[in-house]
Amino acid sequence: MTDPFDGFDINDPDLPKAIRTAAFTSGGYPYDEKLDNDDYDTQMYALQKQLVLHQAHMAKAGTRTLIVFEGRDAAGKGGTIKRFLENLNPRFNIIAALPKPNDRERTQWYFQRYVDWLPAAGEMVLFDRSWYNRAGVEPVMGFCTPEQSEHFLEEAPEFEKRLTRDGIILFKFWLSIGREMQLKRFHDRRHDPLKTWKLSPVDLEALSKWDAYSEARDRMLRHTDSKHAPWTVFRANDKKRLRLNAIRTMLHGVDYAGKDEDEIGKIDRKIVLTAEEFLGLEGE
């Protein structure tokens, strides 16, 4: 099979036709076209009304909701988080996007700096990358030792068990895109002056490490998918379908006054998978 990275030059303003043509259906994506804009707007409006009702419930009941967003660079984490929050009160619905640890934080217990961002009563916190850096980008890029990554994979399920036992409602979302789609999105960022800030040196170095990231992802899913904190995997080549189904998955997973199952709608099982389903498909 031809490697789409062969001959790809991110600095060339012309994206190769082979990548552009294959991007949307890459990685086994089950749709040939993007979701219609009007259909998307109608569904999103209904879901955001439900999110407002959930916010009111959190404030009254003092519940704590935590959503972890993970995935390859350019998978759509930030855009999905934005749609979760665009009509909610930012005082109680919080983005946690932590920079790389400073010298002091590197000497702490690995989970320590994330604990400060856990939700209090009435809050929802959305992690744009999380403690799972130690299962993905850190071992692949050499930012931690193999022993540190192995230790993390043993500790993470226990850490999350303590969160859920204390009453935190925890969702873990992995966003999966095909390789050609990632190349296309990186290329878009490189040549759009409004998006260049999204492209980091680590992103560029990761271009040639697709297989290493795939192996790290699969290992992470196998070791940290649990009954108390399962992973949900989203095929994310179409950002619109991704955003709708991520919100839908969260809303179906919580109880709140005024919950309307019909308004929330059905989860699209063509693109929303359990970790076990995803790993089985990837192995085919």
XYZ file of C-alpha atoms in Angstrom:
284
model
C 0.000 0.000 0.000
C 1.299 3.448 -0.919
C 2.265 5.638 2.014
C 0.483 9.019 1.647
C 3.436 10.682 3.379
C 5.775 9.799 0.496
C 6.464 12.957 -1.475
C 4.303 15.128 0.796
C 5.754 18.598 1.351
C 3.764 20.621 3.843
C 5.389 23.833 2.592
C 4.120 23.305 -0.958
C 0.866 25.287 -1.243
C -0.567 22.671 -3.610
C -1.897 19.668 -1.728
C -1.335 16.463 -3.745
C -4.515 15.340 -5.462
C -4.179 11.794 -4.099
C -4.320 13.093 -0.518
C -7.136 15.555 -1.221
C -9.218 12.846 -2.915
C -8.657 10.181 -0.263
C -8.868 12.386 2.845
C -12.569 12.201 3.695
C -12.909 8.421 3.519
C -9.424 7.669 4.870
C -9.078 5.319 7.805
C -12.237 3.458 6.806
C -14.593 6.396 7.331
C -18.106 5.111 6.485
C -19.509 8.213 4.750
C -18.653 9.683 1.361
C -19.886 13.232 1.999
C -20.055 15.741 4.819
C -23.272 16.157 6.757
C -25.582 18.769 5.231
C -25.165 22.188 6.878
C -28.888 22.765 7.492
C -29.278 19.309 9.013
C -26.252 19.965 11.205
C -27.544 23.346 12.405
C -30.942 21.890 13.306
C -29.448 19.024 15.279
C -26.866 21.213 17.000
C -29.482 23.719 18.151
C -31.519 20.918 19.742
C -28.454 19.483 21.472
C -27.308 22.829 22.803
C -30.728 23.404 24.335
C -30.259 20.120 26.156
C -26.783 21.189 27.290
C -28.319 24.306 28.875
C -30.782 22.102 30.754
C -27.910 19.903 31.905
C -26.070 23.004 33.136
C -29.095 24.013 35.230
C -29.251 20.512 36.687
C -25.544 20.567 37.620
C -26.009 23.863 39.451
C -29.011 22.582 41.402
C -27.782 19.067 42.132
C -24.082 19.882 42.557
C -22.989 17.193 40.132
C -19.451 17.100 38.702
C -18.808 16.192 35.086
C -15.422 15.541 33.503
C -14.785 14.921 29.801
C -11.361 13.906 28.530
C -10.704 14.612 24.845
C -7.816 12.741 23.277
C -6.763 11.967 19.714
C -4.169 12.681 17.092
C -3.184 16.249 16.297
C -5.858 17.890 14.095
C -8.496 15.310 15.055
C -10.979 18.023 16.047
C -10.706 18.201 19.832
C -10.725 21.982 20.140
C -13.597 22.526 17.726
C -15.735 19.915 19.458
C -15.069 21.434 22.872
C -16.022 24.856 21.488
C -19.430 23.530 20.392
C -20.009 22.001 23.807
C -19.419 25.315 25.523
C -20.497 28.096 23.160
C -23.875 28.619 24.881
C -22.871 27.684 28.428
C -21.650 29.755 31.369
C -17.813 29.746 31.286
C -17.686 30.125 35.070
C -18.996 26.603 35.501
C -18.023 24.955 32.200
C -14.265 25.038 31.981
C -11.599 24.123 29.428
C -8.435 22.560 30.832
C -5.655 22.783 28.234
C -2.445 22.502 30.201
C 0.933 23.520 28.747
C 3.976 21.306 29.087
C 4.996 20.874 32.751
C 7.451 23.333 34.259
C 10.551 22.310 36.219
C 8.635 22.039 39.495
C 5.755 20.075 38.004
C 8.153 17.562 36.482
C 9.184 16.532 40.006
C 5.612 16.029 41.227
C 3.415 12.951 41.204
C 2.439 12.715 37.543
C -1.313 13.244 38.093
C -0.846 16.104 40.562
C -1.193 19.068 38.212
C -4.336 17.592 36.670
C -6.013 17.202 40.064
C -6.168 20.998 40.452
C -8.464 21.111 37.413
C -10.980 18.495 38.518
C -14.562 19.810 38.712
C -16.162 21.141 41.877
C -19.905 20.900 42.523
C -21.944 22.270 39.641
C -19.032 22.267 37.208
C -18.165 20.536 33.959
C -14.490 20.427 32.967
C -13.361 19.481 29.470
C -9.726 18.427 29.107
C -8.191 19.300 25.736
C -5.578 16.571 26.170
C -5.057 15.208 29.632
C -2.974 12.863 31.741
C -3.048 10.565 28.709
C -0.156 12.544 27.248
C 1.972 9.970 29.042
C 0.434 7.176 26.975
C 0.740 8.913 23.595
C 2.810 11.934 22.702
C 5.335 11.557 25.536
C 6.544 8.007 24.797
C 6.370 8.487 21.018
C 8.345 11.731 21.099
C 10.776 10.546 23.788
C 9.520 12.950 26.480
C 9.302 10.134 29.045
C 10.975 6.776 29.560
C 9.323 3.455 28.638
C 9.231 2.660 32.362
C 7.352 5.894 33.107
C 4.794 5.159 30.413
C 4.339 1.582 31.644
C 3.844 2.825 35.202
C 1.263 5.315 33.968
C -0.762 2.619 32.205
C -0.927 0.717 35.483
C -1.854 3.781 37.551
C -4.405 5.482 35.276
C -7.286 3.017 35.838
C -6.774 3.255 39.615
C -6.650 7.051 39.485
C -9.881 7.140 37.496
C -11.538 4.640 39.808
C -11.009 7.038 42.679
C -12.547 9.881 40.690
C -15.678 7.919 39.815
C -16.006 6.479 43.315
C -16.062 10.037 44.620
C -18.999 10.800 42.335
C -17.343 12.475 39.342
C -19.092 11.576 36.082
C -16.225 10.745 33.734
C -16.255 10.467 29.950
C -13.169 9.574 27.900
C -13.370 10.405 24.198
C -10.796 9.315 21.623
C -11.068 11.101 18.250
C -9.765 9.021 15.348
C -8.943 10.361 11.873
C -7.395 8.802 8.783
C -3.839 9.607 7.793
C -4.744 11.468 4.611
C -7.220 13.564 6.594
C -4.530 14.492 9.094
C -2.169 15.469 6.285
C -4.885 17.596 4.678
C -5.659 19.383 7.955
C -1.983 19.998 8.675
C -1.599 21.388 5.174
C -4.631 23.653 5.685
C -3.091 24.986 8.894
C 0.255 25.606 7.270
C -1.248 27.742 4.487
C -4.108 29.517 6.271
C -2.779 32.617 8.072
C -5.604 32.327 10.619
C -4.665 28.744 11.519
C -0.861 28.708 11.455
C -0.733 29.091 15.242
C -2.280 25.606 15.514
C 0.737 23.970 13.877
C 3.572 23.302 16.326
C 7.075 21.855 15.853
C 5.858 18.712 17.636
C 3.042 18.397 15.099
C 5.507 18.569 12.232
C 7.816 16.006 13.803
C 4.844 13.700 14.404
C 4.071 13.579 10.674
C 6.539 10.737 10.182
C 5.465 8.850 13.338
C 1.991 7.709 12.327
C 2.611 4.014 13.041
C 4.244 4.731 16.398
C 1.231 6.791 17.459
C -1.113 4.019 16.306
C 0.745 1.457 18.409
C 0.728 3.765 21.445
C -3.005 4.436 21.011
C -3.897 0.755 20.817
C -1.788 -0.042 23.869
C -3.418 2.792 25.789
C -6.944 1.675 24.889
C -6.230 -1.917 25.893
C -4.740 -0.974 29.256
C -7.058 1.854 30.336
C -10.516 0.934 29.028
C -12.458 -0.105 32.125
C -16.012 -0.575 33.374
C -15.776 2.495 35.599
C -14.058 4.648 32.932
C -14.604 3.264 29.428
C -13.312 4.867 26.251
C -15.645 6.013 23.500
C -13.991 6.210 20.065
C -15.301 8.608 17.423
C -14.424 8.369 13.751
C -13.778 12.055 13.251
C -13.140 12.739 9.554
C -16.397 14.732 9.379
C -16.222 17.408 12.073
C -19.967 17.997 12.007
C -20.900 14.379 12.674
C -18.184 14.218 15.322
C -19.459 17.249 17.243
C -23.072 16.121 17.199
C -22.268 12.602 18.346
C -19.838 13.670 21.060
C -22.459 15.936 22.638
C -25.104 13.256 22.122
C -22.948 10.631 23.851
C -22.436 12.826 26.899
C -26.112 13.789 27.170
C -27.272 10.178 26.890
C -24.843 9.324 29.707
C -26.226 11.725 32.318
C -29.572 12.344 34.007
C -31.069 15.813 34.294
C -34.435 17.530 34.538
C -36.034 18.102 31.144
C -34.003 15.450 29.352
C -35.588 14.756 25.968
C -34.285 11.593 24.333
C -35.958 12.432 21.031
C -34.369 15.875 20.922
C -30.960 14.414 21.755
C -31.327 11.864 18.977
C -29.691 8.521 18.324
C -25.952 7.971 18.456
C -24.502 7.094 15.053
C -22.982 3.671 15.634
C -21.182 3.831 12.298
C -18.793 6.371 13.776
C -19.169 5.904 17.548
C -17.477 2.772 18.848
C -16.395 1.139 22.053
C -12.662 0.605 22.487
C -13.161 -3.117 21.923
C -15.064 -2.506 18.688
C -12.471 -0.051 17.437
C -9.528 -2.303 18.213
C -11.271 -5.194 16.479
C -11.859 -3.117 13.361
C -8.291 -1.824 13.361
C -7.009 -5.372 13.465
C -8.952 -6.475 10.396
